[in-house]
Coordinates of C-alpha atoms in Angstrom, one line a residue:
X177 CA -55.2 -9.3 49.2
X178 CA -54.7 -12.6 47.9
X179 CA -51.8 -13.2 45.9
X180 CA -50.8 -15.3 43.2
X181 CA -48.7 -18.5 43.4
X182 CA -46.6 -18.9 40.4
X183 CA -45.0 -22.6 41.5
X184 CA -48.5 -24.2 42.6
X185 CA -50.6 -22.4 39.9
X186 CA -48.7 -23.1 36.8
X187 CA -45.5 -25.1 37.0
X188 CA -47.4 -27.9 39.7
X189 CA -50.8 -26.9 38.0
X190 CA -51.6 -25.7 34.9
X191 CA -48.8 -26.8 33.1
X192 CA -48.6 -30.3 35.3
X193 CA -51.9 -30.7 34.5
X194 CA -50.8 -30.2 30.4
X195 CA -47.9 -32.0 30.0
X196 CA -49.7 -35.2 31.5
X197 CA -52.7 -34.8 29.1
X198 CA -50.0 -34.6 25.8
X199 CA -48.5 -37.7 27.5
X200 CA -52.1 -39.6 27.2
X201 CA -52.4 -38.0 23.5
X202 CA -48.9 -39.5 22.7
X203 CA -50.0 -42.7 24.2
X204 CA -53.3 -42.6 22.2
X205 CA -51.1 -41.9 18.8
X206 CA -49.2 -44.8 19.2
X207 CA -46.0 -46.1 21.8
X208 CA -43.6 -45.3 19.2
X209 CA -44.1 -41.6 20.0
X210 CA -43.6 -42.5 23.4
X211 CA -40.6 -44.0 23.2
X212 CA -39.3 -41.1 20.7
X213 CA -40.6 -38.4 23.3
X214 CA -38.4 -40.2 25.9
X215 CA -35.4 -40.5 23.7
X216 CA -35.3 -36.9 22.7
X217 CA -35.3 -35.5 26.2
X218 CA -32.5 -37.4 26.8
X219 CA -30.1 -35.8 24.1
X220 CA -30.9 -32.3 25.2
X221 CA -27.9 -31.2 26.7
X222 CA -27.8 -29.1 30.1
X223 CA -27.0 -25.6 30.5
X224 CA -25.7 -23.3 32.8
X225 CA -24.7 -24.4 36.3
X226 CA -28.4 -25.5 37.5
X227 CA -30.6 -23.9 34.3
X228 CA -31.2 -26.6 32.6
X229 CA -30.4 -30.6 34.4
X230 CA -30.3 -33.4 32.6
X231 CA -33.4 -35.2 32.4
X232 CA -34.3 -38.6 33.4
X233 CA -34.3 -41.6 31.4
X234 CA -37.9 -41.5 31.0
X235 CA -39.5 -38.2 31.3
X236 CA -43.1 -39.8 30.5
X237 CA -43.0 -41.4 34.0
X238 CA -43.0 -38.1 35.3
X239 CA -41.8 -40.1 38.7
X240 CA -40.1 -37.9 41.7
X241 CA -40.3 -34.3 39.9
X242 CA -40.0 -31.4 41.3
X243 CA -41.2 -27.4 40.4
X244 CA -38.2 -27.3 38.9
X245 CA -38.0 -30.5 37.2
X246 CA -41.5 -29.4 35.7
X247 CA -39.8 -25.9 34.7
X248 CA -37.1 -27.8 32.6
X249 CA -39.4 -30.1 30.7
X250 CA -41.5 -26.7 29.9
X251 CA -38.6 -24.7 28.7
X252 CA -37.1 -27.6 26.6
X253 CA -40.5 -29.2 25.5
X254 CA -41.2 -27.6 21.7
X255 CA -38.3 -29.6 20.0
X256 CA -39.1 -33.0 21.5
X257 CA -42.4 -32.7 20.7
X258 CA -42.2 -31.5 17.1
X259 CA -43.6 -33.7 14.4
X260 CA -44.3 -36.8 17.2
X261 CA -48.1 -36.1 15.9
X262 CA -50.1 -35.6 12.5
X263 CA -50.9 -32.0 11.2
X264 CA -52.6 -29.8 11.8
X265 CA -52.3 -31.1 15.8
X266 CA -48.9 -30.7 15.7
X267 CA -49.1 -27.4 14.8
X268 CA -51.6 -26.6 17.6
X269 CA -49.7 -28.2 20.4
X270 CA -46.7 -26.5 19.2
X271 CA -48.4 -22.7 19.0
X272 CA -49.5 -23.9 22.7
X273 CA -46.1 -24.5 24.2
X274 CA -44.9 -21.8 22.7
X275 CA -47.4 -19.1 24.4
X276 CA -46.9 -20.9 27.6
X277 CA -43.0 -20.5 27.5
X278 CA -43.5 -16.8 26.5
X279 CA -46.3 -16.8 29.4
X280 CA -43.9 -18.2 31.9
X281 CA -41.0 -16.7 31.1
X282 CA -42.8 -13.1 31.5
X283 CA -44.7 -14.4 34.7
X284 CA -41.1 -14.9 36.4
X285 CA -39.2 -11.8 35.5
X286 CA -37.6 -10.1 38.6
X287 CA -38.1 -6.7 36.9
X288 CA -41.3 -5.1 34.9
X289 CA -41.3 -2.2 33.3
X290 CA -44.9 -0.5 31.4
X291 CA -43.9 -2.4 28.2
X292 CA -43.2 -5.7 29.5
X293 CA -46.4 -5.9 31.4
X294 CA -48.4 -4.6 28.4
X295 CA -46.6 -7.3 26.9
X296 CA -47.6 -9.9 29.7
X297 CA -51.6 -8.9 29.3
X298 CA -51.3 -9.4 25.4
X299 CA -49.9 -13.0 26.0
X300 CA -52.2 -13.9 28.8
X301 CA -54.8 -13.4 26.2
X302 CA -53.5 -15.4 23.6
X303 CA -52.8 -17.7 26.4
X304 CA -56.4 -18.5 27.2
X305 CA -57.5 -18.8 24.0
X306 CA -54.9 -21.1 23.1
X307 CA -55.7 -23.2 25.8
X308 CA -59.4 -23.5 25.2
X309 CA -58.9 -24.1 21.5
X310 CA -56.3 -27.3 22.8
X311 CA -59.2 -28.3 25.1
X312 CA -62.6 -27.9 22.6
X313 CA -61.1 -28.9 19.2
X314 CA -57.4 -30.9 19.2
X315 CA -58.7 -33.0 22.4
X316 CA -61.6 -34.3 20.9
X317 CA -59.4 -36.0 18.0
X318 CA -57.7 -38.3 20.2
X319 CA -59.3 -40.9 22.7
X320 CA -57.3 -40.3 26.0
X321 CA -56.9 -42.8 28.8
X322 CA -55.0 -42.9 32.1
X323 CA -51.6 -43.8 31.6
X324 CA -50.4 -46.8 33.3
X325 CA -49.2 -45.0 36.2
X326 CA -52.5 -43.3 37.1
X327 CA -54.1 -46.8 36.5
X328 CA -51.6 -48.9 38.6
X329 CA -51.9 -45.8 41.4
X330 CA -56.2 -45.6 41.1
X331 CA -56.1 -50.2 41.4
X332 CA -53.3 -49.3 44.8
X333 CA -56.0 -47.0 46.0
X334 CA -59.5 -48.8 45.1
X335 CA -57.6 -52.0 47.1
X336 CA -56.6 -49.9 50.1
X337 CA -60.1 -48.8 50.5
X338 CA -61.7 -51.9 49.6
X339 CA -59.1 -53.3 52.4
X340 CA -60.4 -50.8 55.3
X341 CA -63.9 -51.1 54.1
X342 CA -63.6 -55.0 54.9
X343 CA -61.8 -54.8 58.0
X344 CA -63.8 -54.7 61.2
X345 CA -61.8 -51.7 62.6
X346 CA -58.8 -49.2 62.1
X347 CA -55.9 -51.6 64.1
X348 CA -56.6 -54.5 61.8
X349 CA -56.4 -52.4 58.4
X350 CA -52.6 -51.1 59.8
X351 CA -52.4 -55.1 59.7
X352 CA -53.2 -55.8 55.9
X353 CA -50.4 -57.4 54.4
X354 CA -49.7 -57.8 50.9
X355 CA -50.8 -61.4 50.9
X356 CA -54.3 -60.4 52.4
X357 CA -54.7 -57.8 50.1
X358 CA -54.4 -60.1 47.2
X359 CA -57.6 -61.9 48.6
X360 CA -59.6 -58.5 48.7
X361 CA -62.1 -58.1 45.6
X362 CA -60.0 -56.1 43.2
X363 CA -61.4 -53.6 40.8
X364 CA -62.5 -54.9 37.3
X365 CA -62.8 -51.9 35.2
X366 CA -60.1 -51.0 32.8
X367 CA -58.4 -47.7 32.2
X368 CA -61.1 -44.8 32.4
X369 CA -61.4 -42.0 29.9
X370 CA -59.3 -38.8 31.0
X371 CA -60.1 -35.5 29.4
X372 CA -58.6 -32.1 29.6
X373 CA -60.2 -29.8 32.1
X374 CA -60.2 -26.2 31.7
X375 CA -62.7 -25.2 34.3
X376 CA -60.5 -25.6 37.3
X377 CA -59.5 -22.8 39.8
X378 CA -56.0 -22.6 38.6
X379 CA -57.1 -22.2 35.3
X380 CA -59.2 -18.9 36.2
X381 CA -56.0 -17.5 38.4
X382 CA -53.4 -17.1 35.5
X383 CA -55.2 -14.0 34.0
X384 CA -54.7 -11.6 37.3
X385 CA -50.9 -12.4 37.0
X386 CA -50.6 -9.0 35.3
X387 CA -52.8 -6.8 37.8
X388 CA -51.0 -8.6 40.8
X389 CA -47.7 -7.9 39.5
X390 CA -48.7 -4.0 39.3
X391 CA -49.5 -4.2 42.6
X392 CA -47.9 -6.0 44.7
X393 CA -44.2 -6.7 42.8
X394 CA -42.8 -9.3 40.7
X395 CA -43.6 -12.7 41.7
X396 CA -40.2 -13.5 43.2
X397 CA -41.2 -11.4 46.3
X398 CA -44.1 -13.8 46.9
X399 CA -43.3 -17.1 48.8
X400 CA -45.1 -19.9 50.1
X401 CA -42.6 -20.3 52.8
X402 CA -44.8 -20.1 56.0
X403 CA -47.5 -22.2 54.3
X404 CA -44.6 -24.9 54.0
X405 CA -43.8 -23.9 57.4
X406 CA -47.7 -24.8 58.6
X407 CA -47.6 -28.2 56.7
X408 CA -44.3 -29.2 58.7
X409 CA -45.9 -28.6 62.3
X410 CA -48.8 -31.3 63.8
X411 CA -51.5 -27.9 63.5
X412 CA -51.6 -27.8 67.5
X413 CA -50.4 -24.5 68.1
X414 CA -48.7 -24.0 65.3
X415 CA -47.3 -20.6 65.5
X416 CA -45.1 -21.3 68.2
X417 CA -43.4 -24.2 66.1
X418 CA -43.1 -21.9 63.4
X419 CA -40.8 -19.7 65.4
X420 CA -38.9 -22.3 66.8
X421 CA -38.1 -23.7 63.2
X422 CA -37.5 -19.7 61.8
X423 CA -34.7 -19.7 64.7
X424 CA -33.2 -22.7 63.9
X425 CA -32.6 -21.8 60.5
X426 CA -31.5 -18.9 61.4
X427 CA -28.8 -20.1 63.6
X428 CA -27.8 -22.7 61.0
X429 CA -27.3 -19.8 58.4
X430 CA -25.3 -18.4 61.0
X431 CA -23.6 -21.1 61.7
X432 CA -22.7 -21.6 57.9
X433 CA -21.6 -18.3 57.4
X434 CA -19.2 -18.4 60.3
X435 CA -17.7 -21.7 58.8
X436 CA -17.4 -19.9 55.4
X437 CA -15.5 -17.2 56.9
X438 CA -13.2 -19.7 58.8
X439 CA -12.3 -21.3 55.4
X440 CA -11.7 -18.3 53.4
X441 CA -9.2 -17.3 56.2
X442 CA -7.5 -20.4 56.1
X443 CA -7.3 -20.5 52.6
X444 CA -5.1 -16.9 52.4
X445 CA -2.3 -19.0 54.0
X446 CA -2.7 -21.8 51.0
X447 CA -1.6 -21.0 47.4
X448 CA -4.5 -20.0 45.3
X449 CA -6.0 -22.3 43.0
X450 CA -5.2 -21.3 39.4
X451 CA -8.7 -21.3 37.9
X452 CA -9.9 -19.1 40.6
X453 CA -11.4 -16.0 39.3
X454 CA -10.6 -13.0 41.5
X455 CA -12.5 -10.1 42.4
X456 CA -11.1 -7.8 40.7
X457 CA -11.7 -9.9 37.7
X458 CA -15.6 -9.6 37.6
X459 CA -15.0 -6.5 35.3
X460 CA -13.7 -8.2 33.0
X461 CA -15.6 -9.7 30.1
X462 CA -14.1 -13.2 30.5
X463 CA -11.9 -15.2 32.5
X464 CA -9.6 -18.1 31.1
X465 CA -6.7 -19.8 33.3
X466 CA -3.3 -18.4 33.4
X467 CA -1.8 -21.4 33.2
X468 CA 0.2 -23.2 30.6
X469 CA 0.2 -27.1 31.7
X470 CA -1.5 -28.2 28.3
X471 CA 0.5 -27.0 25.7
X472 CA -0.1 -28.3 22.2
X473 CA 3.0 -28.2 19.9
X474 CA 1.5 -27.0 16.6
X475 CA 3.2 -29.5 13.8
X476 CA 1.8 -32.2 15.8
X477 CA -1.7 -30.9 15.8
X478 CA -1.9 -30.1 11.8
X479 CA -0.1 -33.6 11.3
X480 CA -2.7 -35.2 13.1
X481 CA -5.8 -33.5 11.7
X482 CA -3.9 -33.5 8.2
X483 CA -7.3 -35.1 6.9
X484 CA -9.7 -32.9 9.0
X485 CA -11.7 -30.6 6.9
X486 CA -11.8 -28.2 10.2
X487 CA -7.8 -27.8 10.3
X488 CA -7.5 -26.6 6.7
X489 CA -5.4 -24.1 6.5
X490 CA -5.5 -23.8 10.1
X491 CA -1.9 -22.1 10.7
X492 CA -2.4 -19.1 8.0
X493 CA -5.9 -18.9 9.3
X494 CA -4.5 -18.3 12.7
X495 CA -1.6 -15.9 12.1
X496 CA -4.2 -13.8 10.3
X497 CA -6.3 -13.6 13.5
X498 CA -3.0 -12.8 15.2
X499 CA -2.4 -9.7 12.9
X500 CA -5.8 -8.6 13.1
X501 CA -5.8 -8.7 16.8
X502 CA -2.7 -6.6 16.3
X503 CA -4.4 -4.1 14.3
X504 CA -7.5 -4.1 16.2
X505 CA -10.1 -5.3 13.6
X506 CA -10.3 -8.7 14.5
X507 CA -14.4 -9.1 13.6
X508 CA -15.8 -12.0 12.2
X509 CA -17.3 -11.7 8.8
X510 CA -14.2 -9.3 8.3
X511 CA -11.1 -11.8 6.9
X512 CA -8.5 -9.3 6.2
X513 CA -6.1 -9.9 3.4
X514 CA -2.1 -10.1 4.8
X515 CA 0.7 -10.5 2.4
X516 CA 2.8 -13.7 3.1
X517 CA 6.0 -11.5 4.0
X518 CA 3.3 -9.8 6.8
X519 CA 2.4 -13.6 7.9
X520 CA 5.6 -14.3 8.5
X521 CA 6.2 -11.8 10.7
X522 CA 3.9 -13.1 13.5
X523 CA 6.1 -16.0 15.3
X524 CA 4.1 -18.2 17.6
X525 CA 6.7 -18.9 20.6
X526 CA 8.5 -22.0 20.6
X527 CA 5.3 -23.3 18.3
X528 CA 2.8 -24.0 21.5
X529 CA -0.3 -23.0 21.6
X530 CA -2.1 -23.9 25.4
X531 CA -5.2 -25.3 25.8
X532 CA -7.9 -24.9 28.5
X533 CA -11.1 -27.0 29.3
X534 CA -13.2 -23.9 30.4
X535 CA -14.0 -19.8 29.4
X536 CA -16.2 -17.7 31.9
X537 CA -18.0 -14.9 30.2
X538 CA -19.1 -12.4 32.2
X539 CA -22.6 -10.5 31.6
X540 CA -25.0 -8.1 33.1
X541 CA -28.6 -9.3 32.9
X542 CA -31.5 -7.6 32.2
X543 CA -32.4 -6.5 36.0
X544 CA -29.0 -5.4 36.2
X545 CA -27.3 -7.9 38.2
X546 CA -24.0 -9.7 37.7
X547 CA -23.9 -13.5 36.1
X548 CA -21.7 -15.9 34.4
X549 CA -22.0 -18.6 32.2
X550 CA -19.3 -21.3 31.9
X551 CA -18.1 -22.8 28.5
X552 CA -16.7 -26.3 28.5
X553 CA -14.9 -27.9 25.6
X554 CA -15.8 -31.3 27.3
X555 CA -19.4 -31.3 27.8
X556 CA -22.5 -30.2 25.9
X557 CA -22.2 -26.7 27.1
X558 CA -20.2 -25.4 24.5
X559 CA -22.4 -22.8 22.3
X560 CA -22.1 -19.1 22.4
X561 CA -23.8 -15.8 21.2
X562 CA -22.2 -12.8 19.8
X563 CA -23.6 -9.3 18.4
X564 CA -24.6 -9.5 14.9
X565 CA -21.6 -7.7 12.8
X566 CA -24.0 -7.7 9.9
X567 CA -25.2 -3.6 8.9
X568 CA -28.7 -4.2 8.5
X569 CA -30.4 -3.9 12.3
X570 CA -33.6 -5.8 10.9
X571 CA -31.9 -8.8 10.5
X572 CA -31.5 -11.0 13.6
X573 CA -29.4 -9.5 16.3
X574 CA -26.9 -12.4 16.9
X575 CA -24.2 -14.4 15.4
X576 CA -24.2 -18.0 17.2
X577 CA -20.9 -20.3 17.2
X578 CA -20.1 -23.8 18.6
X579 CA -16.6 -23.9 20.5
X580 CA -14.1 -26.5 19.3
X581 CA -11.4 -25.3 21.4
X582 CA -10.3 -22.8 24.1
X583 CA -6.5 -21.8 23.7
X584 CA -3.9 -19.1 24.4
X585 CA -0.4 -18.7 22.8
X586 CA 2.6 -16.2 23.2
X587 CA 3.1 -14.2 20.2
X588 CA 6.3 -12.2 18.6
X589 CA 5.1 -9.5 16.1
X590 CA 8.4 -9.0 14.0
X591 CA 11.3 -7.6 16.2
X592 CA 9.2 -7.2 19.5
X593 CA 11.5 -8.3 22.3
X594 CA 8.9 -9.6 24.4
X595 CA 5.9 -12.0 23.4
X596 CA 2.5 -11.3 23.9
X597 CA -0.5 -13.4 25.2
X598 CA -3.2 -13.6 22.6
X599 CA -6.3 -15.9 23.6
X600 CA -8.7 -17.2 21.1
X601 CA -11.4 -19.4 20.6
X602 CA -11.4 -21.7 17.6
X603 CA -15.5 -22.3 16.5
X604 CA -17.7 -23.6 14.1
X605 CA -20.2 -21.1 12.9
X606 CA -23.7 -21.7 12.9
X607 CA -25.9 -20.0 10.0
X608 CA -29.7 -18.9 10.4
X609 CA -32.3 -21.2 8.4
X610 CA -33.4 -18.1 6.1
X611 CA -36.6 -20.6 5.2
X612 CA -37.8 -20.8 8.7
X613 CA -40.3 -18.0 9.6
X614 CA -39.7 -18.0 13.3
X615 CA -40.4 -15.4 16.4
X616 CA -43.5 -14.3 18.3
X617 CA -45.3 -13.1 15.2
X618 CA -44.8 -16.9 13.8
X619 CA -44.9 -18.6 17.8
X620 CA -41.9 -20.6 16.6
X621 CA -38.5 -20.8 17.8
X622 CA -35.2 -19.6 15.7
X623 CA -33.4 -21.9 13.9
X624 CA -30.1 -22.4 12.9
X625 CA -27.8 -24.9 11.0
X626 CA -24.0 -25.3 10.8
X627 CA -22.1 -23.1 8.2
X628 CA -21.3 -26.1 5.3
X629 CA -17.4 -27.4 5.0
X630 CA -17.4 -26.0 1.8
X631 CA -17.7 -22.6 2.7
X632 CA -14.3 -20.7 4.0
X633 CA -16.4 -19.0 7.0
X634 CA -17.5 -22.4 8.2
X635 CA -14.4 -22.3 10.7
X636 CA -12.5 -19.9 12.2
X637 CA -11.1 -17.9 15.5
X638 CA -13.0 -15.4 17.7
X639 CA -11.7 -13.3 20.2
X640 CA -13.4 -14.3 23.4
X641 CA -14.4 -10.4 24.0
X642 CA -16.9 -10.3 22.0
X643 CA -18.8 -13.0 23.0
X644 CA -22.0 -12.0 25.1
X645 CA -22.9 -15.5 27.0
X646 CA -23.5 -19.0 26.1
X647 CA -26.3 -19.9 24.6
X648 CA -28.8 -23.0 24.8
X649 CA -29.4 -25.0 21.4
X650 CA -31.6 -27.9 21.3
X651 CA -31.3 -29.6 18.0
X652 CA -34.2 -30.5 15.8
X653 CA -34.9 -33.6 16.3
X654 CA -38.1 -33.7 13.7
X655 CA -35.5 -33.3 10.8
X656 CA -32.7 -35.9 11.6
X657 CA -28.8 -35.9 11.1
X658 CA -27.1 -35.2 7.9
X659 CA -23.7 -35.8 6.4
X660 CA -23.5 -33.1 3.6
X661 CA -22.2 -30.7 6.2
X662 CA -19.0 -31.7 7.0
X663 CA -17.0 -34.6 6.0
X664 CA -15.8 -37.1 8.4
X665 CA -14.2 -34.9 11.2
X666 CA -13.4 -34.2 14.9
X667 CA -15.9 -31.4 14.8
X668 CA -19.3 -33.7 13.7
X669 CA -21.7 -33.7 16.4
X670 CA -21.2 -38.0 15.9
X671 CA -19.9 -40.1 13.8
X672 CA -22.9 -40.5 11.7
X673 CA -22.8 -36.8 10.8
X674 CA -24.5 -33.5 12.4
X675 CA -27.6 -32.8 13.2
X676 CA -29.7 -30.7 10.1
X677 CA -30.8 -27.9 12.3
X678 CA -30.5 -26.5 15.7
X679 CA -33.6 -24.3 17.5
X680 CA -32.3 -21.6 20.1
X681 CA -34.1 -21.8 23.1
X682 CA -35.0 -18.3 24.0
X683 CA -36.7 -19.5 27.0
X684 CA -34.1 -21.1 29.2
X685 CA -33.9 -18.2 31.4
X686 CA -35.3 -14.6 32.2
X687 CA -32.3 -12.9 31.0
X688 CA -32.3 -14.6 27.5
X689 CA -35.6 -14.4 26.9
X690 CA -35.4 -10.6 27.4
X691 CA -32.4 -10.5 25.5
X692 CA -34.7 -11.0 22.3
X693 CA -37.9 -9.3 23.4
X694 CA -35.5 -6.1 23.7
X695 CA -36.8 -4.3 26.7
X696 CA -34.1 -5.2 29.1
X697 CA -33.0 -2.4 31.1
X698 CA -29.2 -4.0 31.8
X699 CA -28.2 -4.5 28.1
X700 CA -27.1 -2.4 25.6
X701 CA -29.8 -2.6 22.5
X702 CA -29.7 -0.2 19.7
X703 CA -33.2 2.0 20.0
X704 CA -34.9 0.4 17.1
X705 CA -34.0 -3.1 18.6
X706 CA -36.0 -5.5 18.1

């Protein structure tokens, strides 16, 4: 049985060929589209420890990219392509990219059920139709040629071939210097026209994936490791060489494990680092540091942000949150009313709150594994998702917010002799774009926007226990920025305003995708989800 090879057949095969042709289409449409495409990718934030890395300055060059880099480009490309081409080609390409992302996410699942395999087969059919339509209908409207990189590579190859043909023997060929090569006749033809080819073996392999997964297991069980080992031999009696490499790798792994054990034993004699997560804390929903080094005096904070709309009624809202936590009803969207006398019973010890740079959220993935996301208020990784608290189960299942601050405070309630530590997040809320049709039925990513500052719920405080995990939001670059959502404030995206909208990247990893499909074994979803 010849099994499938997702990395080489899709990420370095179909997707790489499609991306290259889409770049040729951008060049055919105009140089401005290429520059805008690069600029958009540079603004896409990283996600998790290594799920999405920062993109290079020049994405269209496709230089020194591994399979994981092509995967990152695929997962983030929809907002970056939006609006660069005229209609209806823009919509056709966005639909194709959505289907390809959906198919890729399903193909990489580490746990499949009958339901996911059925969805996978349906998506495979849609992907084949979309690729053929793109090749037969969309591509004929653009006269595409080789990119500059392809053209230069072909000229270098032609120059080497002509130099080899004109040299008397191989020894002379190896001595051909750049100066001598310049005297060799150069190719005179210009850039050749290129077409998107669907008649390739890799294009014909992807319909087999659902059956292969059903027969041989998920694609993460299949490896090309032996093939890569073979490529590192001299192909002369390769078996002993492969065995030797495998033995050396095992020895190195054992040595690394012994060094890690030795380091862990030595570290027990040293005072533990404050922010280290102990194994006993993994069963908690989140981890926030216990230290109180970065203390903030509340009167000074309010004075410094007196004109900032984000800090309007900051202290009364904070005390309301503390009382809600005390009574067990600190639910977003439900703003309990407390009298001034009740609020006066909340005393923040020494008027200090303590800030933290990061908070880690523990969660169970769709395949019943432990995972963790870290939110850092000093980076782009500060967007979170939590369950929707709306009564209508047919609405969107999640709420979203941007973390502006991570704090804890020591609070006295009434005449209590001892202060209680209360953790809280200061957040800016997102709201769904209700006029935007999204989801698999519309082949569109879900779209959000910041709640306008005039709304009383634009900013608020959130219990970290309610957070499911971090989420990856990508700016809707085609819609631009605006200043109408929030006046001059430290909570803005930039000095010139906020992005009008954001797209929820549901394809950022397997677990995130399964939270929207709704069939994750490790997820707790209502029976009628999604």
